[in-house]
Each structure stands twice: as C-alpha cells, then as structure tokens.
PDB file of C-alpha atoms and ligand atoms in Angstrom:
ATOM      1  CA  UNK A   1      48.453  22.311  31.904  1.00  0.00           C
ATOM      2  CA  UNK A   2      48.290  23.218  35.706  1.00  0.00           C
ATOM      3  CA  UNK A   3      46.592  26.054  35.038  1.00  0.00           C
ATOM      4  CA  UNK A   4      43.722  24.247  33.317  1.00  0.00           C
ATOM      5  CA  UNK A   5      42.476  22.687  36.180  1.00  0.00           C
ATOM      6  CA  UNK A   6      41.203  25.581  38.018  1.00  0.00           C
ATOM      7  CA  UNK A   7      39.716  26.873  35.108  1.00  0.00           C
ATOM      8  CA  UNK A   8      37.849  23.915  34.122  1.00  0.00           C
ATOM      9  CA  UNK A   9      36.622  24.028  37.853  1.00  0.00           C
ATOM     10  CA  UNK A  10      35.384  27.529  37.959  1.00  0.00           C
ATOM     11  CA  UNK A  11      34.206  27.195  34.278  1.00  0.00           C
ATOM     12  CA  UNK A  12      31.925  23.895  35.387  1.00  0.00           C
ATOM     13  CA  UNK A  13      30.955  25.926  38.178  1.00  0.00           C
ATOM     14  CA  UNK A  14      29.677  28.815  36.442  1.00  0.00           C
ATOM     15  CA  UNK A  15      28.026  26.673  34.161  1.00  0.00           C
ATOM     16  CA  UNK A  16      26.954  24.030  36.848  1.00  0.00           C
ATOM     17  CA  UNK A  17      22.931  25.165  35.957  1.00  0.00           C
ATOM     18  CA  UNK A  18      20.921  25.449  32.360  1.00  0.00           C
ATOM     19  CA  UNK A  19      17.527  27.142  33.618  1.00  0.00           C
ATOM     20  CA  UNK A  20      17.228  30.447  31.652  1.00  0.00           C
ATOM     21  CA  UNK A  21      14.870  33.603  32.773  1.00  0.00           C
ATOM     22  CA  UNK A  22      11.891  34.403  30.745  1.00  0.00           C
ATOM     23  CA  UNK A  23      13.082  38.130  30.244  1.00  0.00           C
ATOM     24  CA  UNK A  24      16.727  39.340  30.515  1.00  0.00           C
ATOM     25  CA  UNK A  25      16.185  41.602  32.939  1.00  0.00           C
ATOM     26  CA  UNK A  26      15.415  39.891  35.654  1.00  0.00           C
ATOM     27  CA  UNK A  27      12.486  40.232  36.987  1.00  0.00           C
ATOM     28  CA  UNK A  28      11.247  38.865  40.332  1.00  0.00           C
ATOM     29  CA  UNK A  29       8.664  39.213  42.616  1.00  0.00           C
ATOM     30  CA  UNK A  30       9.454  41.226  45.601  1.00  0.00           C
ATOM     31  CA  UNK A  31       7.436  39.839  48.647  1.00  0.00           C
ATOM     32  CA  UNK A  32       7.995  35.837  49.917  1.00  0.00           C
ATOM     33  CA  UNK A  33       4.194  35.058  49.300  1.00  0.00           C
ATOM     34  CA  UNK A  34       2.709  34.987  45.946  1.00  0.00           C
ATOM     35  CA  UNK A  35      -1.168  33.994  45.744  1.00  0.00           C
ATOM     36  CA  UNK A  36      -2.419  32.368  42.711  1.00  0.00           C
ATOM     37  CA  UNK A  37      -5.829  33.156  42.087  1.00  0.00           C
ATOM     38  CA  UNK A  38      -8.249  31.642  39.259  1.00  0.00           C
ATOM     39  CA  UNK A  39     -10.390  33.550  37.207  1.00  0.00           C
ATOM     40  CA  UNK A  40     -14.238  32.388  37.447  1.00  0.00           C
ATOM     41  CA  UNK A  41     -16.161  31.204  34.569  1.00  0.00           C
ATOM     42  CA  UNK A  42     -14.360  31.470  31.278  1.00  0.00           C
ATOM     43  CA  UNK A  43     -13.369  27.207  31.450  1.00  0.00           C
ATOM     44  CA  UNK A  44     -16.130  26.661  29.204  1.00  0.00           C
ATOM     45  CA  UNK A  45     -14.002  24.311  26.519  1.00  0.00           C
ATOM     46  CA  UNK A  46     -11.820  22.631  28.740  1.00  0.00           C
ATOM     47  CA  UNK A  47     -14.685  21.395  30.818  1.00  0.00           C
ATOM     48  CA  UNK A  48     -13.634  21.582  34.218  1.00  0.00           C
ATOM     49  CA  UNK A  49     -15.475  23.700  37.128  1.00  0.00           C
ATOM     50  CA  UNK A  50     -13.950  27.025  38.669  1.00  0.00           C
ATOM     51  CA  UNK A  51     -13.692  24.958  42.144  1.00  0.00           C
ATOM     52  CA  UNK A  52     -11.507  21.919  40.444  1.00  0.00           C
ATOM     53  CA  UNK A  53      -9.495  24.390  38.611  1.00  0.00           C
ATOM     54  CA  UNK A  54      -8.372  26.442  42.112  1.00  0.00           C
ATOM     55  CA  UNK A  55      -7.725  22.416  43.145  1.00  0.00           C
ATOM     56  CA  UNK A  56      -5.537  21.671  40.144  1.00  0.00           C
ATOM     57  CA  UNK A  57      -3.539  25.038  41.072  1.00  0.00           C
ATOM     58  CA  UNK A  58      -3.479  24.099  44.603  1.00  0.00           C
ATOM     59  CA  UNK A  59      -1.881  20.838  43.989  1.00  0.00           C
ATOM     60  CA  UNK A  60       0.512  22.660  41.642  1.00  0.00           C
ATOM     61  CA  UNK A  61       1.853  24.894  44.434  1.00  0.00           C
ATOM     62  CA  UNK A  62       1.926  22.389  46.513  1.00  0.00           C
ATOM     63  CA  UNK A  63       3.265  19.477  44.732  1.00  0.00           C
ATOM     64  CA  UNK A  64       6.131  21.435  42.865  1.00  0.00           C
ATOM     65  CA  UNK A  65       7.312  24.592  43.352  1.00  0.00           C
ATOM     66  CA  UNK A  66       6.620  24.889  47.174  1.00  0.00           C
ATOM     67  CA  UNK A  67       8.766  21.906  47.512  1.00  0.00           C
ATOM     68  CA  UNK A  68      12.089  23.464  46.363  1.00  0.00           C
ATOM     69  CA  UNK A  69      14.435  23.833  50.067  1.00  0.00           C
ATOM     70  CA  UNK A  70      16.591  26.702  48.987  1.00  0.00           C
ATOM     71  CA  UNK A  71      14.029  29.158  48.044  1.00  0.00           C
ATOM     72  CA  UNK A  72      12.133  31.615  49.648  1.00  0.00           C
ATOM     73  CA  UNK A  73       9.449  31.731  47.364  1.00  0.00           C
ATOM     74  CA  UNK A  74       6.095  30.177  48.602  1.00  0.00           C
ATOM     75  CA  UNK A  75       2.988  30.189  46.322  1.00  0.00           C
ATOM     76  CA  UNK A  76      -0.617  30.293  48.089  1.00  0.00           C
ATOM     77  CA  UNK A  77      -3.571  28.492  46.771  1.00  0.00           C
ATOM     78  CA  UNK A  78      -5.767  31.913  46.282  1.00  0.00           C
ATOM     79  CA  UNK A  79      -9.583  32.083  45.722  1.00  0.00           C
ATOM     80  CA  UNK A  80     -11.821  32.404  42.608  1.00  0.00           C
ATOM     81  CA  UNK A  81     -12.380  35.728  41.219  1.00  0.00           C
ATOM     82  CA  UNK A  82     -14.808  37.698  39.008  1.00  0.00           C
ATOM     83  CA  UNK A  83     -12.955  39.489  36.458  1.00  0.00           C
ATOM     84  CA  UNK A  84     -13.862  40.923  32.596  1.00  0.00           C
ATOM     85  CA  UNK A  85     -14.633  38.855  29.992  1.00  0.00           C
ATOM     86  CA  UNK A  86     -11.411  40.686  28.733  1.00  0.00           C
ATOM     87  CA  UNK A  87      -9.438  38.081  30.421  1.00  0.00           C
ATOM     88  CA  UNK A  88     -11.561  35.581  29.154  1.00  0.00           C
ATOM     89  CA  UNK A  89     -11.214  36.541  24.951  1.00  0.00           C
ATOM     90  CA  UNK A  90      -8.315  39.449  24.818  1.00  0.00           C
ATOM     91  CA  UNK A  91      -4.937  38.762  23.482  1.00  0.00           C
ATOM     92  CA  UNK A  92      -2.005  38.367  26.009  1.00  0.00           C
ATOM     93  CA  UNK A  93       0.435  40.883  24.135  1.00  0.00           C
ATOM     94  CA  UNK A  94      -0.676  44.058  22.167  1.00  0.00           C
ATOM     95  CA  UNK A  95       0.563  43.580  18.022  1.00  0.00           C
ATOM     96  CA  UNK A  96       4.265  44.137  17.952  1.00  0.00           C
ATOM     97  CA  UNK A  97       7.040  41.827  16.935  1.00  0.00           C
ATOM     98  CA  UNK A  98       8.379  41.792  20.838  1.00  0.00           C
ATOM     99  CA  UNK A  99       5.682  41.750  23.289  1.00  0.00           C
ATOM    100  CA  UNK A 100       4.008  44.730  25.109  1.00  0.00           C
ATOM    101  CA  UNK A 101       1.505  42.917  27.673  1.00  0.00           C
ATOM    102  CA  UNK A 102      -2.110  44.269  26.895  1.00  0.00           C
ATOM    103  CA  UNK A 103      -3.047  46.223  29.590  1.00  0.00           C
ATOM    104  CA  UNK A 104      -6.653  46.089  29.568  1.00  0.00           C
ATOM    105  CA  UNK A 105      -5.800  42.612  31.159  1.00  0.00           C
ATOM    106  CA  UNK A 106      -3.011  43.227  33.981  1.00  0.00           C
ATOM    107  CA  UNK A 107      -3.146  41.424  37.105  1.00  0.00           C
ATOM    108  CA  UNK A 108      -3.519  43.913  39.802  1.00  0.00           C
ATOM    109  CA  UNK A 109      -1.210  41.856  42.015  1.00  0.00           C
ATOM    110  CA  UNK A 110      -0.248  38.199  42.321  1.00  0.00           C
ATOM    111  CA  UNK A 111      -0.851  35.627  39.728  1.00  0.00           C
ATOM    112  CA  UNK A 112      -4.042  35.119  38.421  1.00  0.00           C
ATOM    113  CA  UNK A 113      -4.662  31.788  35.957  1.00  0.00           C
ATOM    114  CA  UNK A 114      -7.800  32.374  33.872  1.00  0.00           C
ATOM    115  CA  UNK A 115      -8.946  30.449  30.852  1.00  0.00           C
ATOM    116  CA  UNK A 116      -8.749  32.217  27.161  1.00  0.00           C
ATOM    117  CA  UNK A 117      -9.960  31.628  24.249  1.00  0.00           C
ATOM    118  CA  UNK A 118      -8.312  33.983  21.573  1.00  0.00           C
ATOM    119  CA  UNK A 119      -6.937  32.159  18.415  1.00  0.00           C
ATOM    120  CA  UNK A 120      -4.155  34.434  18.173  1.00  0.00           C
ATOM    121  CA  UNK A 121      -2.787  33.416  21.681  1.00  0.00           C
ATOM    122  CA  UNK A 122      -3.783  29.692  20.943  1.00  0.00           C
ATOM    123  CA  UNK A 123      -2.554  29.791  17.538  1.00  0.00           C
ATOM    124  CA  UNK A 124      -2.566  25.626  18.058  1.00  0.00           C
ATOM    125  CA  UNK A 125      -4.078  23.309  19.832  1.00  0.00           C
ATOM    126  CA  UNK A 126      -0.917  22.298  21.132  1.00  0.00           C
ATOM    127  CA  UNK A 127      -0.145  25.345  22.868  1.00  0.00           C
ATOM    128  CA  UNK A 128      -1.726  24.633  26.158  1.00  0.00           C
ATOM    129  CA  UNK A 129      -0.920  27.324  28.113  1.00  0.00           C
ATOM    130  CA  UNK A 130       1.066  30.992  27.682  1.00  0.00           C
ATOM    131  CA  UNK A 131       1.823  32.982  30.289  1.00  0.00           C
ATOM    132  CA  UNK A 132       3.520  36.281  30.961  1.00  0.00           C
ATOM    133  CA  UNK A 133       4.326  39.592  33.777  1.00  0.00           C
ATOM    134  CA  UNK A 134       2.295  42.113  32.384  1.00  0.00           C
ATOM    135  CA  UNK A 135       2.055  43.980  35.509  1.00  0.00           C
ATOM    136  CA  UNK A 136       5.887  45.479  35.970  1.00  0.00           C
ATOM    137  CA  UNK A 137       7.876  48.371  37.899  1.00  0.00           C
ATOM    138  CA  UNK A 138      11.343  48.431  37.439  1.00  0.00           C
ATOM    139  CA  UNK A 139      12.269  44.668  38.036  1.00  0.00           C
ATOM    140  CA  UNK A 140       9.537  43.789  40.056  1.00  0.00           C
ATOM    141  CA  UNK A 141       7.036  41.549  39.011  1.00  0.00           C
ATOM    142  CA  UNK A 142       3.560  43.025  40.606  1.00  0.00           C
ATOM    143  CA  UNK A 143       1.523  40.844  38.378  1.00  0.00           C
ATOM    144  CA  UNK A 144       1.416  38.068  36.131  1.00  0.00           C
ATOM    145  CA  UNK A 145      -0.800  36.026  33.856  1.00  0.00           C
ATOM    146  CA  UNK A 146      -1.464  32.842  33.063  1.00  0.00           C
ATOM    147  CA  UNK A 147      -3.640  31.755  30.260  1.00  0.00           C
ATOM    148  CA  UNK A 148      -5.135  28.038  29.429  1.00  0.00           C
ATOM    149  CA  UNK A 149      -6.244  27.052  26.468  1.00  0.00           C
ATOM    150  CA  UNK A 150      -9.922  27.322  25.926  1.00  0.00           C
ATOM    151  CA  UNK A 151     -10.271  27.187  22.621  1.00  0.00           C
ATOM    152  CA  UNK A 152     -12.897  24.907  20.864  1.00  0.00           C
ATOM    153  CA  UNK A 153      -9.517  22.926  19.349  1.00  0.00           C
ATOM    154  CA  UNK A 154      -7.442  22.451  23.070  1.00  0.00           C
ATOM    155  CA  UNK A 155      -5.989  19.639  24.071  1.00  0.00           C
ATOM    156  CA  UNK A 156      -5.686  20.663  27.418  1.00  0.00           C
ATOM    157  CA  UNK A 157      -8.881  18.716  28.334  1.00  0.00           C
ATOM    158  CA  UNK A 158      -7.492  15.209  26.849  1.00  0.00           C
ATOM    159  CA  UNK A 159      -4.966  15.717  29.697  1.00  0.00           C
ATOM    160  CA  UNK A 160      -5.110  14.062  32.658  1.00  0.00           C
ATOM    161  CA  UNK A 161      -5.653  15.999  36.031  1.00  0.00           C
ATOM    162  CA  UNK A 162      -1.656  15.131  37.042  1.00  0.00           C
ATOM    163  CA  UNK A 163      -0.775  16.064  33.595  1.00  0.00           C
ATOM    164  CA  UNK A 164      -2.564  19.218  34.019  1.00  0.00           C
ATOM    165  CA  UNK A 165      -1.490  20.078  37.361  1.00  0.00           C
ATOM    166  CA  UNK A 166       2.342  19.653  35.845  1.00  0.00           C
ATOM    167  CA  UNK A 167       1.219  22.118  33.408  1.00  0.00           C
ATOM    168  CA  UNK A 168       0.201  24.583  35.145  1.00  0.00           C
ATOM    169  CA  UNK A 169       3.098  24.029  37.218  1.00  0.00           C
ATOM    170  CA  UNK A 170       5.010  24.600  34.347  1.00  0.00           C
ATOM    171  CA  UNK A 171       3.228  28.224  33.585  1.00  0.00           C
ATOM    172  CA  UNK A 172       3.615  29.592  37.058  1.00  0.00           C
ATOM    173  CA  UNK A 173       7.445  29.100  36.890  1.00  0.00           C
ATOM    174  CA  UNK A 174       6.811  31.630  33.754  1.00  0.00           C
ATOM    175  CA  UNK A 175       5.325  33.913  35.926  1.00  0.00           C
ATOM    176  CA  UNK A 176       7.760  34.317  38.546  1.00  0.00           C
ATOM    177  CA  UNK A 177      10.390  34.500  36.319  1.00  0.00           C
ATOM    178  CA  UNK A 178      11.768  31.599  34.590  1.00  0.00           C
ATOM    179  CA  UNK A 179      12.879  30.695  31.265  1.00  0.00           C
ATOM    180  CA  UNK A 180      13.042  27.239  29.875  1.00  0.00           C
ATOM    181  CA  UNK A 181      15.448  24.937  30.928  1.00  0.00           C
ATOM    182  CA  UNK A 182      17.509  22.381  28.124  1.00  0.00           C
ATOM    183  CA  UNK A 183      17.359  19.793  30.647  1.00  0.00           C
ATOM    184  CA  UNK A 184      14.731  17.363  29.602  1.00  0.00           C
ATOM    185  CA  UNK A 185      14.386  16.123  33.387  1.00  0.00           C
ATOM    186  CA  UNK A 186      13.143  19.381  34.325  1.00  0.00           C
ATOM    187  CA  UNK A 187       9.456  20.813  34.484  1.00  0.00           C
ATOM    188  CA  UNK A 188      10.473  24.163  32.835  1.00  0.00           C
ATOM    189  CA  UNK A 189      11.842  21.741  30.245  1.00  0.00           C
ATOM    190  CA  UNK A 190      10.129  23.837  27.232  1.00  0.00           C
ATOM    191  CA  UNK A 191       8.802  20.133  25.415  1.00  0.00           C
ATOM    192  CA  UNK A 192       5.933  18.459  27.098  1.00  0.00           C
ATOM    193  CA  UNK A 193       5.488  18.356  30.641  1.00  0.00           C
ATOM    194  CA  UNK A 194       2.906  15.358  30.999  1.00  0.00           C
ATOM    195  CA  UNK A 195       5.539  12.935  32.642  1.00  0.00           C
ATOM    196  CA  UNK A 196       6.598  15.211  35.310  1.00  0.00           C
ATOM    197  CA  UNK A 197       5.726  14.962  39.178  1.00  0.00           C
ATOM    198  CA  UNK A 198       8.380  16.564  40.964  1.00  0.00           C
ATOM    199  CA  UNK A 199      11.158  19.560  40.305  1.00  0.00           C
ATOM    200  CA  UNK A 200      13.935  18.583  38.361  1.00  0.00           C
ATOM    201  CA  UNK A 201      17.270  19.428  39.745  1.00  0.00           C
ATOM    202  CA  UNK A 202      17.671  22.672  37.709  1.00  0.00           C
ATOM    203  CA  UNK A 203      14.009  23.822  38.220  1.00  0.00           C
ATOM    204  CA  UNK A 204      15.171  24.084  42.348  1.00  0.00           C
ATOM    205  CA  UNK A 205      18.252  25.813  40.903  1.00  0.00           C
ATOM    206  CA  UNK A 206      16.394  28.628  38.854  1.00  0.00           C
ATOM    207  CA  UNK A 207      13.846  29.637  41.820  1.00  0.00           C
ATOM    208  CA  UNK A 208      16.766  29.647  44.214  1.00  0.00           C
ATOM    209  CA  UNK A 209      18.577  31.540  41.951  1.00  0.00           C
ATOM    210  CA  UNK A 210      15.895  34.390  41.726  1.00  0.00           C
ATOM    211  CA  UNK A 211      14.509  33.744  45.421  1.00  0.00           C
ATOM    212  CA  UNK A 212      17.667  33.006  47.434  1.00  0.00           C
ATOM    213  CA  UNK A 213      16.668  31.975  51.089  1.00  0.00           C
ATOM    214  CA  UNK A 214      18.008  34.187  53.415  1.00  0.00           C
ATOM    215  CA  UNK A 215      20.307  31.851  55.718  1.00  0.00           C
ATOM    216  CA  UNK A 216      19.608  34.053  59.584  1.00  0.00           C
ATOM    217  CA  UNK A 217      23.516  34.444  61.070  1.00  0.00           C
ATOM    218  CA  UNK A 218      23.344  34.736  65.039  1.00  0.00           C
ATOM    219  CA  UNK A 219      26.780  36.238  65.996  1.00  0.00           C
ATOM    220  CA  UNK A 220      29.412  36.485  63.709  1.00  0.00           C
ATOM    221  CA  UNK A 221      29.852  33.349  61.284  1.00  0.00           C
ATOM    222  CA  UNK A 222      32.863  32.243  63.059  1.00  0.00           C
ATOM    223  CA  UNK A 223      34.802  29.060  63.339  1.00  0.00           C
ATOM    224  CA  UNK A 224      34.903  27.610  66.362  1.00  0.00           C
ATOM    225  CA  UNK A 225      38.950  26.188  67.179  1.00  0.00           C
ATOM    226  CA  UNK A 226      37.887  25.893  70.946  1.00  0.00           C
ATOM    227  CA  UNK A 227      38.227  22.242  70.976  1.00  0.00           C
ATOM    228  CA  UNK A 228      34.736  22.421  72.237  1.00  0.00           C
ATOM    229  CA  UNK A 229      32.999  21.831  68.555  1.00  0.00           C
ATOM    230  CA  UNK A 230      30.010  23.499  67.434  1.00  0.00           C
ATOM    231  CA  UNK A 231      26.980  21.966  67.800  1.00  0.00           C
ATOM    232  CA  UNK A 232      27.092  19.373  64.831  1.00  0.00           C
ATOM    233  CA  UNK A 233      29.793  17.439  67.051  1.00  0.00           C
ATOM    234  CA  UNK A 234      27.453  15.748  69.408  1.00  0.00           C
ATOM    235  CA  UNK A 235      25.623  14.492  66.332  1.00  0.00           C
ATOM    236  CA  UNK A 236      28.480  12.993  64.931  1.00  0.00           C
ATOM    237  CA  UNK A 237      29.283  11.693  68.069  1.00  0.00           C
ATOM    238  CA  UNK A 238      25.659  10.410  68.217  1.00  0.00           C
ATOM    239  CA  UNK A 239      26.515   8.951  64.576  1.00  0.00           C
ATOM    240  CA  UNK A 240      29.784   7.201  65.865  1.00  0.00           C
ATOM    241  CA  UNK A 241      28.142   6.137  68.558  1.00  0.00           C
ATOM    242  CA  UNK A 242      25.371   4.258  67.063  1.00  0.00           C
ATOM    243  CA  UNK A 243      27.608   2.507  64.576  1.00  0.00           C
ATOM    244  CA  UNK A 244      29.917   1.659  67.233  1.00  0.00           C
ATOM    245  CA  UNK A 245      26.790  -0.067  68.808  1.00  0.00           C
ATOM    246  CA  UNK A 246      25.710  -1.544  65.741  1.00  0.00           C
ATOM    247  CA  UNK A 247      29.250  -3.199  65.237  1.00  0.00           C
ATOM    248  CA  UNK A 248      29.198  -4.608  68.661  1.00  0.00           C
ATOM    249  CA  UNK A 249      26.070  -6.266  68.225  1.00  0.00           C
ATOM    250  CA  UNK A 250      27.046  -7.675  64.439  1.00  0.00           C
ATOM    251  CA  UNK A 251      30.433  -9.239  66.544  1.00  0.00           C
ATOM    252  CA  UNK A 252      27.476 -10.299  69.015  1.00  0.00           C
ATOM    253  CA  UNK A 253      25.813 -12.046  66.532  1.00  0.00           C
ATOM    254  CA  UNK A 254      28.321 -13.348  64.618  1.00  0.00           C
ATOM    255  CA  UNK A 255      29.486 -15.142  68.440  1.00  0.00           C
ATOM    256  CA  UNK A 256      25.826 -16.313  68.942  1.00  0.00           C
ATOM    257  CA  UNK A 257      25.364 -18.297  65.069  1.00  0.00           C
ATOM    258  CA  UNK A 258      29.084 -19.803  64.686  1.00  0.00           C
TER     259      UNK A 258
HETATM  260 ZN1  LIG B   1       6.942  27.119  28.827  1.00  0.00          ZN
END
C-alpha cells in the first residue's frame, strides 16, 4: 500500500487538467501577439455593424483570454478588413469525412472572424459559430478562421452582446489551439457558453499549456543559505511586522473598552 501513494500523487498530477487541443498535433501559434481582425460587411443576418462587431471581439480579448497570468499569449483587437465574398458564403472545410480547410478562404496571418452564411457550415441554427487553422506549416498556426452564423435561421442575434462576446471568446480559443474542455465551469466547455464572464480554471490551464510564459532567470536559479534571505524575506518581515502591530493595538483596545 506504500507504494500507492506516490502513484496516486503523480497520477492526480498528470491528470490535474481536462482541456483537450482541437487537433492532436499540436498546433500553436508561434509569435506572442495574435491580431484578430473582422471581416467587413457579410453581418447582414445577425444585424450588428462591422464597427460593434470589432467591439464585441475587443471585449473578448480583453475580458477573457488576455486575462490568463501564466500565458504568453496576448490577442490584439485588429481592424476591419475587405475580403471576398468567399469568406462571406464558402464552406469552412473542402468535402471529406476529416477536414481539409478550403483554401480559397485561408487567413493570410492572424485570426480573422468574418460572418458566413453557408448551410452546410450552419447545418443548425444552433451552431453559432465554427472555427478552424486553415492556414498551417508544420505545427504552426499562421492563420485561423472564425465563422458566425449568418444564416437567415441564427440564433446568434437573440444573444445578448455579453453572451456574444463569451462566444466568440469561446471560438478564438479554437483558433489558437484548444479543444473542448469536460469541465462545465469552463468557457471552452463545448455546451453553451451564455453564462460565462471570466476563464474557468482549466481554460488558464490549456493556453498556458500551449503558450508557457517564459519565467526570465538572472544568474543561476540558486538557493540562497547565506542567512541573508532573498528578497521575499523583508516582505515577510513586513508581513510579521504588521500583524505584530495589529495585535498590539487589538491588546490596546481590548485595555481601552474593559
Ligand atoms: Zn467549441
């Protein structure tokens, strides 16, 4: 039974995360900055101007992904841009039981979010959004899609603007490279996402996981047995200190009111 222990530790920590990739072979985006841009002019069912779309994207940088501490990853607000009507009507995959991303439609660079209309991508109205790296080399991710639905049937425009900034929160995390996640309190939870206004726990896990921050070393990472302390002792100190305070004024008090 001793040995069990150990096991069950390493086992939980293995396992400590649920987030899954959206492809199995990893693929990430290489630089830091990713701008999401927003195709101009195809929202013609959803009913919501070019200018408040780029805001909706905005605030789902912003709001989500941008907040997670351990990643690298930062997503930029981009601009509108003037593309095909291609991206506006084409399907997102070519036919094919597995996917082959169409390239009449890959993204040059970045992410770009356009509207679409095809039935085939929007197959129902509940399907709000599909997304997908259709510009690849290697592993690298050089540019991705995401796709709203602009069908005459969507639902995406009985949503309300929090609700869809959560869901297009939700497609971006497809298009740097994550999966779904089993964990319901999670935005890449694959169910509905109108309830969500923050990262989830294993949302910060998955873009850590494929954007590790680089943690700067000055020196070797030694540990200091000087007796001298690094640099976290006067803090503690600090710490002690003020509690120390705070207990001699509570003994204060208590003097002054019995
Ligand atoms: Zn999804």
């Amino acid at each position: 039974m001793k040995f069990l222990a150990p096991l069950l530790i390493s086992f939980m920590t293995i396992n400590a995360h649920a987030f899954t990739l959206n492809n199995s072979a990893k693929l990430v985006f290489s630089q830091d900055e990713v701008t999401v841009n927003v195709a101009g002019g195809f929202c013609n069912n959803i009913g919501i101007s070019d200018t408040e779309f780029l805001s909706i994207v905005g605030d789902a940088v912003d709001q989500f992904w941008n907040k997670a501490p351990t990643s690298r990853l930062k997503l930029r607000q981009g601009q509108i841009v003037n593309l095909a009507t291609a991206y506006h009507t084409d399907l997102i995959c070519t036919a094919g039981t597995n996917c082959t991303p169409n390239p009449a439609i890959a993204v040059a660079s970045d992410i770009l979010v356009t509207c679409n209309n095809n039935t085939t991508n929007f197959s129902s109205s509940s399907i709000l959004g599909v997304t997908i790296p259709n510009n690849i080399s290697g592993n690298t991710i050089l540019g991705s899609i995401v796709m709203i639905n602009d069908t005459a049937a969507t639902q995406f425009d009985t949503k309300s603007r929090a609700e869809k900034v959560a869901i297009i929160a939700h497609e971006l995390g497809h298009a740097f490279g994550l999966g779904h996640s089993p964990v319901e309190d999670s935005l890449m939870y694959y169910a509905t996402v109108t309830s969500r206004v923050a990262l989830g726990a294993d949302d910060i896990s998955g873009i850590s996981y494929l954007y590790p921050k680089q943690q700067p070393i000055s020196g070797c990472g030694t540990v200091d047995m000087s007796g001298k302390g690094p640099s976290t002792w006067p803090g503690l100190f600090i710490g002690f200190s003020i509690i120390g305070l705070a207990e001699l004024f509570r003994k204060k008090k208590v003097k002054l009111y019995t």
